[in-house]
mmCIF file of C-alpha atoms in Angstrom:
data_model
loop_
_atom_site.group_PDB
_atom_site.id
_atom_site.type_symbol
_atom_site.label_atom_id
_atom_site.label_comp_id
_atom_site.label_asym_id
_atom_site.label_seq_id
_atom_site.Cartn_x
_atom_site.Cartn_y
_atom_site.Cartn_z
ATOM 1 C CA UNK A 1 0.000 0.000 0.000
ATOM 2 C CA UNK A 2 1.486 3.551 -0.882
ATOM 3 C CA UNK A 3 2.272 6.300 1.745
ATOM 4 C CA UNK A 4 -0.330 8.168 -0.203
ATOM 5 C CA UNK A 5 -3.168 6.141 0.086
ATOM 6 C CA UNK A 6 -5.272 4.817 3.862
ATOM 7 C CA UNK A 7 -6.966 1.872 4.645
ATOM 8 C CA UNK A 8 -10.841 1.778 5.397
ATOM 9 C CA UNK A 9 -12.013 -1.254 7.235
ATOM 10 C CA UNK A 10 -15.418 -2.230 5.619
ATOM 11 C CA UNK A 11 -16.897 -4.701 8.377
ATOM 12 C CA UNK A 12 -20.573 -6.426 8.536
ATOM 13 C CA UNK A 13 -21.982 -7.377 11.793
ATOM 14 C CA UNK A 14 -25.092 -9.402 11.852
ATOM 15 C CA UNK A 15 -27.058 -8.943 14.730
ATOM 16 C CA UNK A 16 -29.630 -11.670 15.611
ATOM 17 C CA UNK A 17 -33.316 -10.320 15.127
ATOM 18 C CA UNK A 18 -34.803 -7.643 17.214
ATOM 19 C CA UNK A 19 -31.289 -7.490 19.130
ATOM 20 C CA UNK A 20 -30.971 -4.362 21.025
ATOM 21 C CA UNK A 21 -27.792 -2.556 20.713
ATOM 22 C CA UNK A 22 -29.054 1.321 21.966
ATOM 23 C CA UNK A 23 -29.353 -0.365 25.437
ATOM 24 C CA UNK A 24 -28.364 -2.559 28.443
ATOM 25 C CA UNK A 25 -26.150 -5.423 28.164
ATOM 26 C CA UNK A 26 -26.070 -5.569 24.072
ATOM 27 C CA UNK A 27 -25.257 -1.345 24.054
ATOM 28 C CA UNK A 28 -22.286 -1.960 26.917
ATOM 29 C CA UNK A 29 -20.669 -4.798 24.793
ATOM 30 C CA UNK A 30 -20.945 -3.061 21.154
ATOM 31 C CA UNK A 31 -20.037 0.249 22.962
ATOM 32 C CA UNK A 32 -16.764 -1.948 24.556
ATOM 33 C CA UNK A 33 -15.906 -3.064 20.925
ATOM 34 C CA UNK A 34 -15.947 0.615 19.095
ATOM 35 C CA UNK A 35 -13.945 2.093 22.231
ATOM 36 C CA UNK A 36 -11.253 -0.316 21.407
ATOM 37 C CA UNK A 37 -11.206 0.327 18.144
ATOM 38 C CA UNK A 38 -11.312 3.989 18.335
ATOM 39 C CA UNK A 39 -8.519 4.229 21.063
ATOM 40 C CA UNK A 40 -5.811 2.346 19.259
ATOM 41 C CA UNK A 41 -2.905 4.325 17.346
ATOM 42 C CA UNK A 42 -3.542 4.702 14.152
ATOM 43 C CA UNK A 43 -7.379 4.505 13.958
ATOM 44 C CA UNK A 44 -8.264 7.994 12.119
ATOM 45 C CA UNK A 45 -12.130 7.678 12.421
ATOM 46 C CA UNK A 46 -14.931 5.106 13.108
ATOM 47 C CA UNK A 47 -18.344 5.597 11.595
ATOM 48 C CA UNK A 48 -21.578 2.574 12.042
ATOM 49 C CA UNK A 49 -25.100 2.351 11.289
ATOM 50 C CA UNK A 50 -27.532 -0.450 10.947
ATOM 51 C CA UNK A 51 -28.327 -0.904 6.967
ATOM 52 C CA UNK A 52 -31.344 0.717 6.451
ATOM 53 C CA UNK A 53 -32.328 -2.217 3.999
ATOM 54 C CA UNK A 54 -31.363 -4.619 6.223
ATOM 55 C CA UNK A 55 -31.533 -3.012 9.817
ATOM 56 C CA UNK A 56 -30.431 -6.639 11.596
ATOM 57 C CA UNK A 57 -26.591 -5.714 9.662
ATOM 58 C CA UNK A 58 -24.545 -3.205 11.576
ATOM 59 C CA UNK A 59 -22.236 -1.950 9.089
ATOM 60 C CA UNK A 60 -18.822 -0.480 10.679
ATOM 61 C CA UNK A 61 -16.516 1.841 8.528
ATOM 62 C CA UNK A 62 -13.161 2.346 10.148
ATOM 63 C CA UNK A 63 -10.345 4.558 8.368
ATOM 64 C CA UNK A 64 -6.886 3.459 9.354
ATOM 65 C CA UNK A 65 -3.570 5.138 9.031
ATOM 66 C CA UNK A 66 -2.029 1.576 7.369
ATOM 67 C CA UNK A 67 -3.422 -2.017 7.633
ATOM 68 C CA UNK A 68 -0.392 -2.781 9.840
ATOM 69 C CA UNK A 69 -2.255 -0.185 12.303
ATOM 70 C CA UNK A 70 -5.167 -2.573 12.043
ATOM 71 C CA UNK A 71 -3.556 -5.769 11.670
ATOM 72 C CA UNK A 72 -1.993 -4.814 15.621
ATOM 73 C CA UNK A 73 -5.376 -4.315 16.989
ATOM 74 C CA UNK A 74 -6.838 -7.644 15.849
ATOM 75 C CA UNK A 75 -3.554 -9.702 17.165
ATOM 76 C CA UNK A 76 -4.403 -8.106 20.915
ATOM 77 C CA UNK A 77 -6.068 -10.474 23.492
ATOM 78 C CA UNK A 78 -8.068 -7.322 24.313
ATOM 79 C CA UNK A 79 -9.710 -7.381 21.196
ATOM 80 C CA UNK A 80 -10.480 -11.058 21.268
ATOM 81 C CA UNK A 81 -12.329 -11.083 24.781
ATOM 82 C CA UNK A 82 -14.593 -7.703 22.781
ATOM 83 C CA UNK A 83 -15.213 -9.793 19.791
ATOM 84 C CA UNK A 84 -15.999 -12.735 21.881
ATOM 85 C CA UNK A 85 -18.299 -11.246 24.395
ATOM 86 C CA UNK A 86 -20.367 -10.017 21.290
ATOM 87 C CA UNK A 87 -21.125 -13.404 20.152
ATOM 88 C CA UNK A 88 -24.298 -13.738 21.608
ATOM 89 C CA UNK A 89 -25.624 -10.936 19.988
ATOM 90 C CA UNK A 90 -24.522 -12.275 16.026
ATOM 91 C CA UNK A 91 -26.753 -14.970 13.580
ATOM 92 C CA UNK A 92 -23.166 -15.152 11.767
ATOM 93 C CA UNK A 93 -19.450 -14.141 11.499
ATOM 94 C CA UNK A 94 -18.976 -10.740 11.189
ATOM 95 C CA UNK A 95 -17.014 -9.812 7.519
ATOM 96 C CA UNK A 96 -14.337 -7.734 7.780
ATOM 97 C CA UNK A 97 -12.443 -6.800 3.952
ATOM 98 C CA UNK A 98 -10.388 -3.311 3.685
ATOM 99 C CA UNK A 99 -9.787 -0.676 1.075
ATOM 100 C CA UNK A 100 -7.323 1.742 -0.451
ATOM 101 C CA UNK A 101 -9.062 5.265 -0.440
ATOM 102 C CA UNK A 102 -7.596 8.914 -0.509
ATOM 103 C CA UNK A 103 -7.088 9.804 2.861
ATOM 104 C CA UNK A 104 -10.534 11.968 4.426
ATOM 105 C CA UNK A 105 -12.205 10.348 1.255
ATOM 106 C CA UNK A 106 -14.973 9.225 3.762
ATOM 107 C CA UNK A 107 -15.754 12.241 5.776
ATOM 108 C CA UNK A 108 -17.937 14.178 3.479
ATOM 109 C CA UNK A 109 -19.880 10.994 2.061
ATOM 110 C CA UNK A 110 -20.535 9.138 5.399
ATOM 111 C CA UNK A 111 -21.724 12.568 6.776
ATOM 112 C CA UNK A 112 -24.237 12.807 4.663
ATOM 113 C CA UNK A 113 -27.518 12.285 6.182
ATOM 114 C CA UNK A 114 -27.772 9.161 4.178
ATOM 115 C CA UNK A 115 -24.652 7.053 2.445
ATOM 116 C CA UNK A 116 -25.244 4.677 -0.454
ATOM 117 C CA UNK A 117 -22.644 1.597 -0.193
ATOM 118 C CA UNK A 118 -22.023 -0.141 -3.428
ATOM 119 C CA UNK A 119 -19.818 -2.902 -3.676
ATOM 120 C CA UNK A 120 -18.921 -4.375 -7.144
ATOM 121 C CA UNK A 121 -17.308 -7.605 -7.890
ATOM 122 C CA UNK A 122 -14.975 -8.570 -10.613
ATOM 123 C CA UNK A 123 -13.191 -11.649 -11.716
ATOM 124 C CA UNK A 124 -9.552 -12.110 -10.723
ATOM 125 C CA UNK A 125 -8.458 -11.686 -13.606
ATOM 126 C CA UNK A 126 -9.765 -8.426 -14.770
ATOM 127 C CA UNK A 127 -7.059 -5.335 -15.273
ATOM 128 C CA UNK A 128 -8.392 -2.855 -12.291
ATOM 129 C CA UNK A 129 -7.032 -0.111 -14.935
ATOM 130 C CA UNK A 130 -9.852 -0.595 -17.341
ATOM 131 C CA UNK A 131 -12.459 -0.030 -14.433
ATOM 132 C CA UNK A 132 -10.840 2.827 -13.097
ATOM 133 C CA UNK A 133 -11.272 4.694 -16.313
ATOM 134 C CA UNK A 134 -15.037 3.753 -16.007
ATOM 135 C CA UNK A 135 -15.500 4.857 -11.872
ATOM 136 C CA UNK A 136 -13.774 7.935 -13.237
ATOM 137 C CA UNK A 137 -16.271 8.900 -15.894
ATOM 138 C CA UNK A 138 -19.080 7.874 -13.452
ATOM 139 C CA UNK A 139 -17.807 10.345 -11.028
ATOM 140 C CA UNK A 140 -17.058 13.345 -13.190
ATOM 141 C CA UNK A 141 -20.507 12.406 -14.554
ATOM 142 C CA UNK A 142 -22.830 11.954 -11.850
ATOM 143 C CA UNK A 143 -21.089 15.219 -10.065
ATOM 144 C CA UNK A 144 -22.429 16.666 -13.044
ATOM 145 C CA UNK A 145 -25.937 15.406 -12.770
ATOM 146 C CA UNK A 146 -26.714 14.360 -9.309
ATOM 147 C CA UNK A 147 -27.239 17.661 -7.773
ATOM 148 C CA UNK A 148 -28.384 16.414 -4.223
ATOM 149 C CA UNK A 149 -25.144 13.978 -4.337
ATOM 150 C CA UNK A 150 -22.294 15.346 -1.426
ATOM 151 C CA UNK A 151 -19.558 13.160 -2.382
ATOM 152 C CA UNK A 152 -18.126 9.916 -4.044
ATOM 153 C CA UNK A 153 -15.166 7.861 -2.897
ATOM 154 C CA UNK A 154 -14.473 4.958 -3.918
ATOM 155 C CA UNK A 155 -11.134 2.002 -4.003
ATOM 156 C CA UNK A 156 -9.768 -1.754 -4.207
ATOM 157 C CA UNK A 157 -10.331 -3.867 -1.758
ATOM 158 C CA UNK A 158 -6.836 -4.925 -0.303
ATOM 159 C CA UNK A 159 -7.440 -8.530 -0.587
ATOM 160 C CA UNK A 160 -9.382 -11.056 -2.281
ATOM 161 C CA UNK A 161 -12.821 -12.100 -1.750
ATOM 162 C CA UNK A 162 -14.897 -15.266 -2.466
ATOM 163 C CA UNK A 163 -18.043 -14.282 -3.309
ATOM 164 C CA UNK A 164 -20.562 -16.948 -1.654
ATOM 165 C CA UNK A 165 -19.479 -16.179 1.407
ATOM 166 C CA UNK A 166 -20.170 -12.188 0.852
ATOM 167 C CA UNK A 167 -23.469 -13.070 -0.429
ATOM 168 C CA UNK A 168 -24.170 -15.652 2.269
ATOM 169 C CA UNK A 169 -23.335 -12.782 4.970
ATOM 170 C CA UNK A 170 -24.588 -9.970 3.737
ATOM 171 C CA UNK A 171 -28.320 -11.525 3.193
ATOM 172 C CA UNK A 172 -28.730 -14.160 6.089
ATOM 173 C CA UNK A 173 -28.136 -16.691 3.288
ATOM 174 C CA UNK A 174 -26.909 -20.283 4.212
ATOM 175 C CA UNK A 175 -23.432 -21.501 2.517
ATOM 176 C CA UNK A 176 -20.737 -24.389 3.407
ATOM 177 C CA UNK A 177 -18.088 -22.102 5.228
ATOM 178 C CA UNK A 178 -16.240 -25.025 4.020
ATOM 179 C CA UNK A 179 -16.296 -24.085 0.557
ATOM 180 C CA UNK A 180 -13.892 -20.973 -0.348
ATOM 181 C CA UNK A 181 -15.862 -20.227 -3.642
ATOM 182 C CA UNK A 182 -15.351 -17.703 -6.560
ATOM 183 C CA UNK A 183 -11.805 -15.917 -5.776
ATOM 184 C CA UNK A 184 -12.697 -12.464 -6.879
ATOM 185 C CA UNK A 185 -11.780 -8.930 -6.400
ATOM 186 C CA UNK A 186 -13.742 -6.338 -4.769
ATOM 187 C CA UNK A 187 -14.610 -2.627 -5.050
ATOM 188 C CA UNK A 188 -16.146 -0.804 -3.126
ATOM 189 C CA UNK A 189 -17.676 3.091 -3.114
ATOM 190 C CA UNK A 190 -19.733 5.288 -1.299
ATOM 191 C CA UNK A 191 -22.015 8.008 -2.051
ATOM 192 C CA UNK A 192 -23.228 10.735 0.290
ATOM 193 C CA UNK A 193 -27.130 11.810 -0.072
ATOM 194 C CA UNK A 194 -29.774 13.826 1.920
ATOM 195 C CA UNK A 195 -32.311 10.921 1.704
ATOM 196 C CA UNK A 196 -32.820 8.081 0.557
ATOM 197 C CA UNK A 197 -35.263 9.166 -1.977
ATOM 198 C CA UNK A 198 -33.074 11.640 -3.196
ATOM 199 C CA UNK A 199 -31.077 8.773 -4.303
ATOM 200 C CA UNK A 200 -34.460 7.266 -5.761
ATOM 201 C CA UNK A 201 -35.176 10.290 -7.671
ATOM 202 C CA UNK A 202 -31.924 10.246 -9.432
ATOM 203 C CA UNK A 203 -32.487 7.226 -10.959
ATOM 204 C CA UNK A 204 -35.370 8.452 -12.318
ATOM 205 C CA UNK A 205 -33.064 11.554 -14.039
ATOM 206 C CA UNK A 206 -33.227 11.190 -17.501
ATOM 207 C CA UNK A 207 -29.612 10.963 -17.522
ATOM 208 C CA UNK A 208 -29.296 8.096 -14.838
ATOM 209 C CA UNK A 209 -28.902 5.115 -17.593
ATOM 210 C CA UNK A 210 -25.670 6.837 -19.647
ATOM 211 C CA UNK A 211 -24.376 7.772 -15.705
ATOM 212 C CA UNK A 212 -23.585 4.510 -14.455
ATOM 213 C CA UNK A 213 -23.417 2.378 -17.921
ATOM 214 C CA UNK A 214 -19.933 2.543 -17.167
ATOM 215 C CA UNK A 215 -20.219 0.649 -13.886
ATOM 216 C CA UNK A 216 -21.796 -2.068 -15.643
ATOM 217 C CA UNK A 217 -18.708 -2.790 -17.729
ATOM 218 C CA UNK A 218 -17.216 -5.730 -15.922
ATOM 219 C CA UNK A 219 -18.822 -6.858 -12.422
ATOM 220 C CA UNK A 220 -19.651 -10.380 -12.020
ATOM 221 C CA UNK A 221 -21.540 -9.377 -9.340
ATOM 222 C CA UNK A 222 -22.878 -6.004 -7.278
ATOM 223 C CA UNK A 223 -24.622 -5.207 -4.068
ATOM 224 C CA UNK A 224 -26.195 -1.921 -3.153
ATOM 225 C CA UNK A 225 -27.641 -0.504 0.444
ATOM 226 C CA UNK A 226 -27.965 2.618 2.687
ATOM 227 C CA UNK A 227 -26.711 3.737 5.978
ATOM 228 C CA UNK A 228 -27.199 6.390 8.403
ATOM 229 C CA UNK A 229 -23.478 6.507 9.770
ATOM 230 C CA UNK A 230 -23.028 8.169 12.707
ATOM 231 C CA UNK A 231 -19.394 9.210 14.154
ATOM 232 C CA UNK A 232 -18.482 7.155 17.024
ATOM 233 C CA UNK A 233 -16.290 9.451 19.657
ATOM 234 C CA UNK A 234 -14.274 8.120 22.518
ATOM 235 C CA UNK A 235 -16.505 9.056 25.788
ATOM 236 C CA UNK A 236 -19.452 8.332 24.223
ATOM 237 C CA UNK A 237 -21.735 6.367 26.742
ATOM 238 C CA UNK A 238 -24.811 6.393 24.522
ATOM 239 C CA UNK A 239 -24.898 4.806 20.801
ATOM 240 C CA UNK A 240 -28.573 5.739 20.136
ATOM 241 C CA UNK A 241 -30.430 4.973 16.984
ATOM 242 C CA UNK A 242 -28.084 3.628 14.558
ATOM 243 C CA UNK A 243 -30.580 4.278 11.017
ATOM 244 C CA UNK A 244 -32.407 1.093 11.544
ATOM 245 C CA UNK A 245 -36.098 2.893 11.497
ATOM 246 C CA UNK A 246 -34.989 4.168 7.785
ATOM 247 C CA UNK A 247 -36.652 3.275 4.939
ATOM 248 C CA UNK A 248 -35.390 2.325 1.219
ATOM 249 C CA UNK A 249 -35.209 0.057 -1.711
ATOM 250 C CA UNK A 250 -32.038 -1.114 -2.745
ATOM 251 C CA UNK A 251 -30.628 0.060 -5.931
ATOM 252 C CA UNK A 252 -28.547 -2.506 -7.863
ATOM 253 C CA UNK A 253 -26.244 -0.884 -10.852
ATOM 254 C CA UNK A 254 -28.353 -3.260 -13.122
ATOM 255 C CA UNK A 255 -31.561 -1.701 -12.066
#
């Protein structure tokens, strides 16, 4: 990884249903976990909400200084006992995968009131340069067109993924955690919006197909979904709501 460049943990949590994380025992175990997180050197910034599509995922977004800065946290016995005391609150493992991104690329879009988290799969074989050109143009053009958007970031995932057990994860699905699946590679961006049906009403514009043709070029696969992140800050004894009472249909590139 260049000097240039810092790491954003991308991490899915899936909470068992009706779990309740805002209070008592399940808020003073996930509160335990993001203080840990937050307080170790390196950590930049740590941002969660539930998915709004699928309020039973907690989706964390942590921006590192380096992976090594990450890598140190999850070797600590500290972080094990966390991890492990949350079990009883999880249907599944949590997924953890990282990305490159330009550092503070994540401050303006997981402000937002709302942030749209696409994820886009490719085989791994597929030269990342071609699809760069392509998340370029989509950029440039949807700054140009999405008026209501705040920002779009967007990077490689720093290692590979097999895609049944993404897709198993991130909808409750069943799979053999035996079987290691498609190796693929993974990227993933993020959108900042005011609502969620301001990002409905874009794809409505009448420029919304030529937008994000380009995004269509080459994923095997793609996943869509909203969050309301909220900031996590050391001190805090309170997570409150995490965007779980929020409403929206997911948007799939394809759609």
């Amino acid at each position: 990884m260049t000097n240039e460049l810092h790491c954003a943990e991308i991490t899915s949590i899936p909470l068992k249903p009706k779990v309740d994380i805002d209070s008592g025992d399940g808020h003073k175990k996930f509160t335990t976990l993001l203080t840990l997180i937050a307080s170790q050197p390196g950590c930049r910034t740590v941002y969660w909400g539930r998915q709004c599509e699928y309020p039973d995922t907690v989706q964390l977004v942590v921006e590192w200084q380096t992976l090594e800065d990450h890598k140190k946290l999850l070797s600590t016995s500290e972080y094990e006992k966390a991890v492990a005391a949350t079990k009883p609150l999880l249907c599944g493992n949590i997924e953890t995968h990282h990305i490159e991104l330009d550092p503070n690329a994540l401050v303006t879009p997981l402000t937002a009131p709302v942030t749209e988290c696409l994820v886009l799969y490719f085989g791994p074989t597929r030269r990342r340069s071609t699809f760069d050109s392509n998340w370029d143009y989509f950029v440039s053009a949807a700054s140009k067109t999405a008026a209501e958007a705040h920002s779009i970031s967007g990077g490689w995932a720093i290692e590979d993924v097999f895609l049944p057990t993404i897709a198993g994860q991130t909808r409750g699905g069943e799979h053999d955690e035996h079987d290691e699946g498609i190796k693929s590679i993974m990227f993933g961006g993020f959108i900042g919006w005011p609502s969620v049906d301001a990002h409905m009403r874009f794809r409505a514009h009448e420029q919304w197909d030529r937008v994000v043709r380009p995004l269509r070029d080459g994923p095997v696969q793609h996943d869509m979904w909203h969050v309301k992140f909220k900031k996590f800050e050391l001190g805090e004894d309170r997570i409150g709501d995490g965007g779980g009472g929020h409403h929206g249909a997911a948007m799939a590139v394809g759609g």
